[in-house]
CSV table of N, CA and C in Angstrom, one decimal:
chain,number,residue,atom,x,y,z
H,7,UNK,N,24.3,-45.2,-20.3
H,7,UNK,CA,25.0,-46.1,-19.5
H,7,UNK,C,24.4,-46.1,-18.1
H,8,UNK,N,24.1,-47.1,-18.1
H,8,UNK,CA,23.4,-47.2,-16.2
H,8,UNK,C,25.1,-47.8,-15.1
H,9,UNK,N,24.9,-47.4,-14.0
H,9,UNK,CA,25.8,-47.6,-13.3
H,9,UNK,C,25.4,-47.9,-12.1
H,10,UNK,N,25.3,-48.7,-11.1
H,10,UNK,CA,24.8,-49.5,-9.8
H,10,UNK,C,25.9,-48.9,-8.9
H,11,UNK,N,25.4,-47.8,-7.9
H,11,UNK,CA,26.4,-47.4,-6.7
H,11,UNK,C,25.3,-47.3,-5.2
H,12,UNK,N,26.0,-48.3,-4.4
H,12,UNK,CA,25.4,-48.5,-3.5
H,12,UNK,C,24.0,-48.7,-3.5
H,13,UNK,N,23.9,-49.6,-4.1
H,13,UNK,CA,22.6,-50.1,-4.7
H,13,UNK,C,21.5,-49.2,-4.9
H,14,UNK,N,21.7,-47.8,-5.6
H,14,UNK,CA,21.2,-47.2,-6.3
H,14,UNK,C,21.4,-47.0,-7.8
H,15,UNK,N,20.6,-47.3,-8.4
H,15,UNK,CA,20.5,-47.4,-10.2
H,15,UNK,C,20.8,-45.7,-10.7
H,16,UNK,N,21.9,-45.9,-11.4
H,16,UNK,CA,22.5,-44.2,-11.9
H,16,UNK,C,22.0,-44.8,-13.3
H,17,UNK,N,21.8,-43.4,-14.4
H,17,UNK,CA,21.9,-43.4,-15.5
H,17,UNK,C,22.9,-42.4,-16.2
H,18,UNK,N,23.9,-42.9,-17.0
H,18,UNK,CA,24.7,-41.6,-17.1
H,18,UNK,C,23.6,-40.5,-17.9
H,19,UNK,N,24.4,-39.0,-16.8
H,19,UNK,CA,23.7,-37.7,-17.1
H,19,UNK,C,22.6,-37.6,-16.2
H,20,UNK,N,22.3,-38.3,-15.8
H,20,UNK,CA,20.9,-38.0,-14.8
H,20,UNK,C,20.7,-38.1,-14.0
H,21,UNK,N,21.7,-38.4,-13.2
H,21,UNK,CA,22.1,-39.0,-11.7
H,21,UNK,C,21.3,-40.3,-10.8
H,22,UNK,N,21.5,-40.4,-10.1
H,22,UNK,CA,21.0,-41.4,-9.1
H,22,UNK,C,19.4,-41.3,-8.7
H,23,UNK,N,18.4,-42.7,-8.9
H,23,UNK,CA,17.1,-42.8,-8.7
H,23,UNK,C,16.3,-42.1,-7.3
H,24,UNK,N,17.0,-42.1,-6.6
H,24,UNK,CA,16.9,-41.6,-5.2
H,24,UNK,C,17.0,-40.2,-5.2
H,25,UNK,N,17.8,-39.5,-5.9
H,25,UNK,CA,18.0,-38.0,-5.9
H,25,UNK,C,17.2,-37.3,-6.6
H,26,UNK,N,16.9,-37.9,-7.5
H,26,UNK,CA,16.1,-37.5,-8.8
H,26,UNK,C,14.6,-37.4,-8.1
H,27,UNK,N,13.8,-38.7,-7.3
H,27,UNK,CA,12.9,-39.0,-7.3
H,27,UNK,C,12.9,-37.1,-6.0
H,28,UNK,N,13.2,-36.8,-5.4
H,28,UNK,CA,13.2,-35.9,-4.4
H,28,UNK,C,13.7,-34.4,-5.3
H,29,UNK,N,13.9,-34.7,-6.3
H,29,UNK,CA,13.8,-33.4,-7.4
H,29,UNK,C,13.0,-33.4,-8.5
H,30,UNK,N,12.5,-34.6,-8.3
H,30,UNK,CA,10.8,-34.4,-9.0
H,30,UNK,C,11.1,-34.9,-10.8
H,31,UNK,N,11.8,-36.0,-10.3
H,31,UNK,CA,12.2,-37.0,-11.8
H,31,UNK,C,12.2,-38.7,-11.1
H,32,UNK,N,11.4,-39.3,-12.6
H,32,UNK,CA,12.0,-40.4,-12.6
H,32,UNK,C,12.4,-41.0,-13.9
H,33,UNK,N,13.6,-41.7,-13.6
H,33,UNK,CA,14.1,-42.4,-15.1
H,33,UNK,C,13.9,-44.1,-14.8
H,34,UNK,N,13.6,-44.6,-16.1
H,34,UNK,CA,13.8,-45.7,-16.4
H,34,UNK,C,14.2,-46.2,-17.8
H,35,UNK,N,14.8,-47.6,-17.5
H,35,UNK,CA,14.6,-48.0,-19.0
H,35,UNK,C,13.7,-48.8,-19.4
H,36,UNK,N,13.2,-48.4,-20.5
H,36,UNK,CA,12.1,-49.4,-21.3
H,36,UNK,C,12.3,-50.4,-22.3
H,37,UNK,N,13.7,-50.9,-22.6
H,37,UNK,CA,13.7,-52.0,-22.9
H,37,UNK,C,14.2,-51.5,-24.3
H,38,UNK,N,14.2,-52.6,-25.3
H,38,UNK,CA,15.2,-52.3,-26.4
H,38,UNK,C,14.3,-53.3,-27.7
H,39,UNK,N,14.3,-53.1,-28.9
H,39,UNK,CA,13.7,-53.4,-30.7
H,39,UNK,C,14.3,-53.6,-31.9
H,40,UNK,N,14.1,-53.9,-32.4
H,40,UNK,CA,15.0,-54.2,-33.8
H,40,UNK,C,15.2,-53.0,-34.5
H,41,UNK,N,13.7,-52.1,-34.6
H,41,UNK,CA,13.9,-51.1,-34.9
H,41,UNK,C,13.6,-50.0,-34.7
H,42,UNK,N,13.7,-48.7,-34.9
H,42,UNK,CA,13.5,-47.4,-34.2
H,42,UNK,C,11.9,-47.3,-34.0
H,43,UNK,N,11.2,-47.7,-35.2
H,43,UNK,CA,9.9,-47.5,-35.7
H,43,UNK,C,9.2,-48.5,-34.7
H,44,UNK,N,9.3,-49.8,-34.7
H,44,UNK,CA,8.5,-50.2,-33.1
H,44,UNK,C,9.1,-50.0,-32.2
H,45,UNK,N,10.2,-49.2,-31.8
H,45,UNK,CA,10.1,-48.8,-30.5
H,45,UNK,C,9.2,-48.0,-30.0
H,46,UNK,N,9.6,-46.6,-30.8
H,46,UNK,CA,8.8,-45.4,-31.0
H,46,UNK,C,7.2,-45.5,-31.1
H,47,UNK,N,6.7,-46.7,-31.9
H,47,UNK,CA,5.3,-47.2,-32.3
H,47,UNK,C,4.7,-47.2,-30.9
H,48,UNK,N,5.1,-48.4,-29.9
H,48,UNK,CA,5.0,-49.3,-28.7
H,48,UNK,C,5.1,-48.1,-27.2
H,49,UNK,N,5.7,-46.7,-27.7
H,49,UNK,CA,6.0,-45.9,-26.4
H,49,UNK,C,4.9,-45.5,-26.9
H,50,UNK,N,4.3,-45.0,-28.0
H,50,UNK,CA,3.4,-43.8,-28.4
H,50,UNK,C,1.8,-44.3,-28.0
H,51,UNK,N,1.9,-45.9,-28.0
H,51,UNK,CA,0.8,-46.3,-27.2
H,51,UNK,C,0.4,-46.2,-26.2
H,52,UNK,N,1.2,-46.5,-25.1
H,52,UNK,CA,1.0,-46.6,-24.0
H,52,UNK,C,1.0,-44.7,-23.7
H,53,UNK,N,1.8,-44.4,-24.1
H,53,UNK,CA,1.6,-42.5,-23.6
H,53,UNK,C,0.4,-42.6,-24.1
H,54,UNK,N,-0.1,-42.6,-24.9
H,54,UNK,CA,-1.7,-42.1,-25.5
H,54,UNK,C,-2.6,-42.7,-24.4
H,55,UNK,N,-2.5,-44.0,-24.2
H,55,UNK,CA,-3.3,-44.7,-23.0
H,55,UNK,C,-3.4,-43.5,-22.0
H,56,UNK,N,-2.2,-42.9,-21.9
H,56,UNK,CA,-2.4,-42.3,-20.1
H,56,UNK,C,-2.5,-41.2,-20.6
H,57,UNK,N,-2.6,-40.7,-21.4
H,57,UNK,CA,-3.7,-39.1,-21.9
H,57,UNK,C,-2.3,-38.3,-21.8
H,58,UNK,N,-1.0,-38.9,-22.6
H,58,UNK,CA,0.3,-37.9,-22.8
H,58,UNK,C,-0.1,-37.3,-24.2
H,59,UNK,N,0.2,-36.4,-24.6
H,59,UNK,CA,0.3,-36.2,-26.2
H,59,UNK,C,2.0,-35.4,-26.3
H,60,UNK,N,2.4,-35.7,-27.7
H,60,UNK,CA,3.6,-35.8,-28.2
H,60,UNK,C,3.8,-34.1,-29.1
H,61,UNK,N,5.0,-33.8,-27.6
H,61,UNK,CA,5.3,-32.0,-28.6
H,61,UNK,C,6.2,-32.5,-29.7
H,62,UNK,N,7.2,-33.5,-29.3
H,62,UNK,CA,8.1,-33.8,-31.3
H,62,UNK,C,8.7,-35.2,-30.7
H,63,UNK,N,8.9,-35.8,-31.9
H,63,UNK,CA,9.8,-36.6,-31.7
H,63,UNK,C,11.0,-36.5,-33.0
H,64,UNK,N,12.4,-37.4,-33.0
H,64,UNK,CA,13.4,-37.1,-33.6
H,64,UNK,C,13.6,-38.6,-33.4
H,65,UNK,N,15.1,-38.5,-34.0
H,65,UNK,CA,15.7,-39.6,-34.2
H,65,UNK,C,16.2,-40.1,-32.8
H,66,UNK,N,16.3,-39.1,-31.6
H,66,UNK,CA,17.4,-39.4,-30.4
H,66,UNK,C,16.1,-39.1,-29.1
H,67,UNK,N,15.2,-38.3,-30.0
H,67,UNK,CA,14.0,-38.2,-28.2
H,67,UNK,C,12.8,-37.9,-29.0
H,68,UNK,N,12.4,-38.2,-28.1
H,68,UNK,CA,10.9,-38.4,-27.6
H,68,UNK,C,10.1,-37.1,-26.8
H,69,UNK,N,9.0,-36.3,-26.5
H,69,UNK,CA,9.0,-35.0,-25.8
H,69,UNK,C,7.7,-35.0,-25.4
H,70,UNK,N,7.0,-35.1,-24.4
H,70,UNK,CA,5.3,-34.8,-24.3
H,70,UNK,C,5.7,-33.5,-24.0
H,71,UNK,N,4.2,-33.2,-24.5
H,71,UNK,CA,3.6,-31.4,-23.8
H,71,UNK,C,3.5,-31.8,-22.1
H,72,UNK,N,3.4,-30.4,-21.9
H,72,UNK,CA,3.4,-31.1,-20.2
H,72,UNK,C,1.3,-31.3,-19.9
H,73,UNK,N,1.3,-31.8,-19.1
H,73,UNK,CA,-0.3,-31.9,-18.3
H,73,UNK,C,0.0,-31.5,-17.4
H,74,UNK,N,-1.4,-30.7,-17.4
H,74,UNK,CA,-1.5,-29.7,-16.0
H,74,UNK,C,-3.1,-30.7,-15.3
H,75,UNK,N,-3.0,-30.7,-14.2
H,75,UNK,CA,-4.0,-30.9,-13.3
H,75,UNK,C,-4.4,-30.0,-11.9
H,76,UNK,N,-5.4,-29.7,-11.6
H,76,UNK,CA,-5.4,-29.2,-10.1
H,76,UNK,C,-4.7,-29.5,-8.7
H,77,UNK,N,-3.7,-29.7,-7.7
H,77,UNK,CA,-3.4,-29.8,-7.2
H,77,UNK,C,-4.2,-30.6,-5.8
H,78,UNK,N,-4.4,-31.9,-5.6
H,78,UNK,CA,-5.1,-31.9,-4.4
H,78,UNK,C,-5.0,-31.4,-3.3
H,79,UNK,N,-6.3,-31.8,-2.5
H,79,UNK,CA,-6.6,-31.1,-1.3
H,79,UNK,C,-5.4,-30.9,-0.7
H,80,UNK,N,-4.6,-31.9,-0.1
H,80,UNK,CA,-3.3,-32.1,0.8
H,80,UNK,C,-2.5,-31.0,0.3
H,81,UNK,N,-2.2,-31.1,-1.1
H,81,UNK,CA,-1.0,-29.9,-1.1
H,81,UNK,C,-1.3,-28.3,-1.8
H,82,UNK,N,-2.8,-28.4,-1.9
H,82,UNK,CA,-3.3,-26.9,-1.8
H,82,UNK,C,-3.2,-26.0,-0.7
H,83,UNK,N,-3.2,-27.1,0.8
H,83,UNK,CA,-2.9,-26.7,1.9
H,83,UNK,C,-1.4,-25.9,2.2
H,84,UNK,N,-0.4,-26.9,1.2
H,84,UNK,CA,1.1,-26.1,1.3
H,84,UNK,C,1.0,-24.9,0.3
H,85,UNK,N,0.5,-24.6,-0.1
H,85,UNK,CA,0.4,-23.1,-1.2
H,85,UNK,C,0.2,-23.9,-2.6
H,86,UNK,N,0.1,-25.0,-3.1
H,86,UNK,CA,0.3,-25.3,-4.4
H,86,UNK,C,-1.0,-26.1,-5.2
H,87,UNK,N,-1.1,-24.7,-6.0
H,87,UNK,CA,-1.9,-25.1,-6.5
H,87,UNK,C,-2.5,-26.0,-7.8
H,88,UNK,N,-1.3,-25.6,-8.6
H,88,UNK,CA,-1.6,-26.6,-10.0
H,88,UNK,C,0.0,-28.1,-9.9
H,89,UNK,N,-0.4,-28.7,-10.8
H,89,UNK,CA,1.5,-29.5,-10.9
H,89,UNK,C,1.1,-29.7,-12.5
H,90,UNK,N,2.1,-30.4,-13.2
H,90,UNK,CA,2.3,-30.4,-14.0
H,90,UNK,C,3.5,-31.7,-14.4
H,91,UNK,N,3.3,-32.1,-15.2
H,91,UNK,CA,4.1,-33.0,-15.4
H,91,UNK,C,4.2,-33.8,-17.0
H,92,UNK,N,5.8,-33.8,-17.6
H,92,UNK,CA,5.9,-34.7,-18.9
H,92,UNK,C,6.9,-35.9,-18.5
H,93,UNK,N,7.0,-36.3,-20.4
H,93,UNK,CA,8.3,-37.3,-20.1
H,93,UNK,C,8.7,-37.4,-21.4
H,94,UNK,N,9.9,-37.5,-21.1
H,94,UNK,CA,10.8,-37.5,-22.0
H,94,UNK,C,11.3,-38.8,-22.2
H,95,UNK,N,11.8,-39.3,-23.6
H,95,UNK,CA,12.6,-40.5,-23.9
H,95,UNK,C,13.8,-40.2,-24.8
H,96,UNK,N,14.8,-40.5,-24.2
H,96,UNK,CA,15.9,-40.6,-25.2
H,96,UNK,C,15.7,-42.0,-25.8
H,97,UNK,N,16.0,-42.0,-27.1
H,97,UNK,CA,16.2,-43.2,-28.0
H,97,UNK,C,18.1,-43.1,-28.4
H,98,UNK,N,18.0,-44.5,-28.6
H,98,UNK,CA,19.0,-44.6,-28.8
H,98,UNK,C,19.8,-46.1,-29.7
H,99,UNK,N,20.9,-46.1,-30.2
H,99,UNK,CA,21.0,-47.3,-30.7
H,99,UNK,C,22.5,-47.9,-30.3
H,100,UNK,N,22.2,-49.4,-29.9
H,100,UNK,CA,23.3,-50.2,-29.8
H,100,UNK,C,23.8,-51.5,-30.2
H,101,UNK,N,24.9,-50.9,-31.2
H,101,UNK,CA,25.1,-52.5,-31.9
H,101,UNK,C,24.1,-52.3,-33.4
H,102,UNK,N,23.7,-53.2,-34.6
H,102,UNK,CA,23.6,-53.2,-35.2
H,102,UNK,C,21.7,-53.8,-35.2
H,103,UNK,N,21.2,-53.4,-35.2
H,103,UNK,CA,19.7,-53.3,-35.3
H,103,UNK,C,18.8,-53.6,-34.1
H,104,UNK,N,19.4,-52.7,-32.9
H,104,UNK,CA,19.5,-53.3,-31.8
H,104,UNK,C,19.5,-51.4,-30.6
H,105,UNK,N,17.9,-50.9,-30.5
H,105,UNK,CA,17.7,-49.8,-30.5
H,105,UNK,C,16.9,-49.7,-29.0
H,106,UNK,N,17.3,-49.1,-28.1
H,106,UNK,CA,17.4,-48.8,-27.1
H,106,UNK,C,15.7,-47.4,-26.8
H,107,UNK,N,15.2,-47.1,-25.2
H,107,UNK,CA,14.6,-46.3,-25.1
H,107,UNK,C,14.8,-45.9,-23.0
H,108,UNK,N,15.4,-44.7,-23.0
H,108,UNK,CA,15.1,-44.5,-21.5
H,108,UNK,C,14.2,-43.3,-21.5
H,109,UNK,N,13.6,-43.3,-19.8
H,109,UNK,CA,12.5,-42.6,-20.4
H,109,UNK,C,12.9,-41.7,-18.8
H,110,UNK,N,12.5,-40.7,-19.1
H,110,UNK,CA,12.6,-39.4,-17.8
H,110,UNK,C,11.1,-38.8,-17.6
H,111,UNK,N,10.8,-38.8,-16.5
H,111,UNK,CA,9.2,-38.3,-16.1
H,111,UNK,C,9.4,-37.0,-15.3
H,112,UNK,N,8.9,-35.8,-15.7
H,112,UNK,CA,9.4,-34.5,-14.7
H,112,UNK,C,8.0,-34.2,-14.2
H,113,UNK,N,8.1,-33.6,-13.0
H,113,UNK,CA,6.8,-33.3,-12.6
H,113,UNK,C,7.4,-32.1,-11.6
H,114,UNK,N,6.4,-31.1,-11.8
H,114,UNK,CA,6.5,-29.3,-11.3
H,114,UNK,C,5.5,-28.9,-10.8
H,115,UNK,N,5.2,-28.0,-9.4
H,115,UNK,CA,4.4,-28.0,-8.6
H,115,UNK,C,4.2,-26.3,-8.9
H,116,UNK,N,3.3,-25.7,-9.3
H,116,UNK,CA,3.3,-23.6,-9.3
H,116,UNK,C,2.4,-23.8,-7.7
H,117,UNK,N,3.3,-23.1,-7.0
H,117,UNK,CA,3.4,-22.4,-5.7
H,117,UNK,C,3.8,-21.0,-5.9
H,118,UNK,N,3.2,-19.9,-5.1
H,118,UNK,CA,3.1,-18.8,-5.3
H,118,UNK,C,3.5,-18.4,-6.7
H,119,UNK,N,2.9,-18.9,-7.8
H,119,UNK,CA,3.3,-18.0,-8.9
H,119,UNK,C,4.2,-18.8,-10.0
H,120,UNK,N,5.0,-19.6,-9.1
H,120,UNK,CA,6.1,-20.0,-10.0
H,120,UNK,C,6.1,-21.6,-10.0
H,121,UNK,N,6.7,-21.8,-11.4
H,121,UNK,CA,6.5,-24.1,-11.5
H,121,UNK,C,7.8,-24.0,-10.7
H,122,UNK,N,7.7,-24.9,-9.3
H,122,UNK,CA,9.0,-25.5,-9.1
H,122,UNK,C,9.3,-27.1,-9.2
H,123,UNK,N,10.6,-27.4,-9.1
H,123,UNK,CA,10.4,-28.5,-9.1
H,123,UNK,C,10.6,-29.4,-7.7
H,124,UNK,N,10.1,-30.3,-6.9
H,124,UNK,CA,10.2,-30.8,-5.9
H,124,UNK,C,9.9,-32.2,-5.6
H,125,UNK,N,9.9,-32.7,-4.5
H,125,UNK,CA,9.9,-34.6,-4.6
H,125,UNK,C,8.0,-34.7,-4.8
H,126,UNK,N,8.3,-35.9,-6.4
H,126,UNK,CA,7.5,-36.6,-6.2
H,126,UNK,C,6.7,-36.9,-6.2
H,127,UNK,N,5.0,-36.7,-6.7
H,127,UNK,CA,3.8,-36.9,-5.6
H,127,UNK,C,3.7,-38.5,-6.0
H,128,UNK,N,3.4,-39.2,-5.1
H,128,UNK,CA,3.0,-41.1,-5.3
H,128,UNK,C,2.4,-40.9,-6.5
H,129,UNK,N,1.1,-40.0,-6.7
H,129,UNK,CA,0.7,-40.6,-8.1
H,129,UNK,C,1.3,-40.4,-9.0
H,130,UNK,N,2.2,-39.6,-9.6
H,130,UNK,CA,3.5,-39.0,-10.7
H,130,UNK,C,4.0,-40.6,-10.4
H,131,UNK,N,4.5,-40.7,-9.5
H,131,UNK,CA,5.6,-42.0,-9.4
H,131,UNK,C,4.9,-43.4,-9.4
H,132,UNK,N,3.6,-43.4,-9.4
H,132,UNK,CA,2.8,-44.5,-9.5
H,132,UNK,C,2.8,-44.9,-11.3
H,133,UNK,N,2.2,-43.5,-11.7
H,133,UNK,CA,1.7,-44.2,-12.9
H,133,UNK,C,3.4,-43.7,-14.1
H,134,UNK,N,4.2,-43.0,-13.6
H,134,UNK,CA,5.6,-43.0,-14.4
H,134,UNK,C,5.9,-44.7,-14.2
H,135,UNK,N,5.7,-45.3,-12.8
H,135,UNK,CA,6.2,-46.8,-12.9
H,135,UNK,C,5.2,-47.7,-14.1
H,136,UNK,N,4.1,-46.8,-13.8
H,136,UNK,CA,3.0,-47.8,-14.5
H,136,UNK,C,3.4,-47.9,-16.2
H,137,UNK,N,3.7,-47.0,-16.5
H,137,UNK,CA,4.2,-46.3,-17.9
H,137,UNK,C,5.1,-47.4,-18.5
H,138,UNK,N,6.2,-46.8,-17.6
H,138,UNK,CA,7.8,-48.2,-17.6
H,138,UNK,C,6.9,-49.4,-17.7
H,139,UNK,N,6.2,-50.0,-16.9
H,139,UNK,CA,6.0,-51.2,-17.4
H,139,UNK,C,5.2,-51.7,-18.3
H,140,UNK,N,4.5,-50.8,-18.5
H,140,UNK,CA,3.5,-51.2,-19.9
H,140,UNK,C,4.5,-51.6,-21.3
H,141,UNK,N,5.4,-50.0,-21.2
H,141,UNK,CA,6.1,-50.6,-22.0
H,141,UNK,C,6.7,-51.5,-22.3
H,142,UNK,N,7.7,-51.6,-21.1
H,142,UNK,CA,8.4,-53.2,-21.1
H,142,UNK,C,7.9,-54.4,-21.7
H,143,UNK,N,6.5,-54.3,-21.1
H,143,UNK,CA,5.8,-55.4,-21.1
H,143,UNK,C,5.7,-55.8,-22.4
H,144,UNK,N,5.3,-54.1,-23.9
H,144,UNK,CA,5.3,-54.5,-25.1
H,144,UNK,C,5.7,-54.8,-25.4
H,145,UNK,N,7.4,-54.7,-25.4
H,145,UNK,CA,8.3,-54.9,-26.1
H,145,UNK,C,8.7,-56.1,-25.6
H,146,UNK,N,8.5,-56.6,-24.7
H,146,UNK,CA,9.1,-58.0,-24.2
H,146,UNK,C,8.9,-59.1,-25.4
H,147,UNK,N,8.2,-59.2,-26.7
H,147,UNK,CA,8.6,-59.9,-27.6
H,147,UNK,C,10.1,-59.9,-27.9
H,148,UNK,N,10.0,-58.8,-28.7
H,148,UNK,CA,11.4,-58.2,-29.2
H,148,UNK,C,12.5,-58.2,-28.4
H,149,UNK,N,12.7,-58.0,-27.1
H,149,UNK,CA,14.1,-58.0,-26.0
H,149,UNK,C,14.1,-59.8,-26.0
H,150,UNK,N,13.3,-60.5,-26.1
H,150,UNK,CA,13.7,-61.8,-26.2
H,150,UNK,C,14.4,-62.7,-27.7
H,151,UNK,N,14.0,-62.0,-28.9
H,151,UNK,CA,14.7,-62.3,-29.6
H,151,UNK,C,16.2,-62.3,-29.8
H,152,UNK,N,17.3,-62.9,-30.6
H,152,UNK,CA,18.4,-62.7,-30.6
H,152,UNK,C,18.5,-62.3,-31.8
């Protein structure tokens, strides 16, 4: 269930886009298929494109392993050295052949020792947007059908 409060985009259970983004999440939705199988098909592309690989999927989600990269220069300077970052999709269905995908991107910073979670870095939120729209973009056959 998405909910619009004060012109911020909530998703139920996951709170508000703005909050999330400064606790080191972003959610979107990716649009909706006739059936589970090209949904699932159409997300598993575009993750592959951006070098995600897939710890399971199920009938209700979707899971990457996380990726680790070195931390750049800028925030090696704050103590952090690696981040880390997956995404998750809940699937879902509504109405009668008519199957849903929101997608959550977590990204975690190890500073002294430990992954925490914190706002954001532009490129996490660059290419989690870039993600959302690839997909979209697939499926935009399908969301226009009746």
């Amino acid at each position: 269930m998405i909910v619009v409060l004060a012109g911020m985009v909530c998703i139920a259970a996951w709170g508000c886009a703005t909050s999330q983004r400064a606790a080191g999440i972003y959610t979107a939705e990716l649009g909706r298929a006739p059936s589970q199988s090209i949904l699932i098909e159409n997300i598993l592309v575009v993750l592959n494109s951006h070098g995600y690989q897939v710890h399971s999927v199920s009938s209700r989600m979707l899971e990457t392993e996380w990726r680790l990269e070195d931390a750049p220069y800028a925030l090696q300077e704050e103590g952090i050295t690696q981040l880390r970052d997956r995404i998750i999709v809940i699937l879902g269905q509504r109405g009668r052949g008519y199957y849903t995908a929101q997608m959550r991107g977590e990204e975690q910073v190890l500073m002294d020792g430990q992954w925490q979670q914190r706002a954001l870095t532009a490129a996490a939120l660059d290419r989690y947007r870039a993600i959302a729209a690839q997909v979209k973009q697939r499926l935009q056959p399908y969301m226009t059908q009746e």
